[in-house]
Amino acid sequence: MPDDADVIIVGAGLAGLVAAAELTAAGKKTIIVEQEPERSLGGQAFWSLGGIFLVDSPEQRRMRIRDSYE
């Protein structure tokens, strides 16, 4: 694991992922540490939705929320 990160984020839930995205966009080097396996990326939000994330759902389209798999 690199030891030259500006920020270490504990937890790869939605808050941790958003924090990492924002910090990376601001030019900070980030490391995310997570106790769960990679397939559980997203934390409790992943499990709240039954283990799936919805992308470009009918509800998102109805609310004009643009979303993609990227």
PDB file of N, CA and C in Angstrom, residues 45-55:
ATOM      1  N   ALA A  45     -25.345   0.768   1.700  1.00  0.00           N
ATOM      2  CA  ALA A  45     -26.225   1.078   0.568  1.00  0.00           C
ATOM      3  C   ALA A  45     -26.312  -0.119  -0.372  1.00  0.00           C
ATOM      4  N   PHE A  46     -25.217  -0.829  -0.520  1.00  0.00           N
ATOM      5  CA  PHE A  46     -25.209  -2.032  -1.359  1.00  0.00           C
ATOM      6  C   PHE A  46     -26.205  -3.049  -0.815  1.00  0.00           C
ATOM      7  N   TRP A  47     -26.162  -3.290   0.488  1.00  0.00           N
ATOM      8  CA  TRP A  47     -27.042  -4.296   1.096  1.00  0.00           C
ATOM      9  C   TRP A  47     -28.473  -3.798   1.207  1.00  0.00           C
ATOM     10  N   SER A  48     -28.672  -2.499   1.403  1.00  0.00           N
ATOM     11  CA  SER A  48     -30.025  -1.947   1.508  1.00  0.00           C
ATOM     12  C   SER A  48     -30.831  -2.181   0.245  1.00  0.00           C
ATOM     13  N   LEU A  49     -30.147  -2.228  -0.880  1.00  0.00           N
ATOM     14  CA  LEU A  49     -30.824  -2.422  -2.163  1.00  0.00           C
ATOM     15  C   LEU A  49     -30.785  -3.882  -2.600  1.00  0.00           C
ATOM     16  N   GLY A  50     -30.522  -4.783  -1.677  1.00  0.00           N
ATOM     17  CA  GLY A  50     -30.527  -6.202  -2.005  1.00  0.00           C
ATOM     18  C   GLY A  50     -29.301  -6.660  -2.765  1.00  0.00           C
ATOM     19  N   GLY A  51     -28.219  -5.913  -2.657  1.00  0.00           N
ATOM     20  CA  GLY A  51     -26.979  -6.303  -3.319  1.00  0.00           C
ATOM     21  C   GLY A  51     -26.880  -5.840  -4.756  1.00  0.00           C
ATOM     22  N   ILE A  52     -27.719  -4.885  -5.126  1.00  0.00           N
ATOM     23  CA  ILE A  52     -27.624  -4.336  -6.482  1.00  0.00           C
ATOM     24  C   ILE A  52     -27.660  -2.814  -6.416  1.00  0.00           C
ATOM     25  N   PHE A  53     -27.007  -2.191  -7.359  1.00  0.00           N
ATOM     26  CA  PHE A  53     -27.116  -0.751  -7.529  1.00  0.00           C
ATOM     27  C   PHE A  53     -27.870  -0.512  -8.821  1.00  0.00           C
ATOM     28  N   LEU A  54     -28.776   0.409  -8.795  1.00  0.00           N
ATOM     29  CA  LEU A  54     -29.566   0.705  -9.981  1.00  0.00           C
ATOM     30  C   LEU A  54     -28.938   1.866 -10.733  1.00  0.00           C
ATOM     31  N   VAL A  55     -28.757   1.690 -12.016  1.00  0.00           N
ATOM     32  CA  VAL A  55     -28.194   2.732 -12.864  1.00  0.00           C
ATOM     33  C   VAL A  55     -29.185   3.025 -13.972  1.00  0.00           C
TER      34      VAL A  55
END
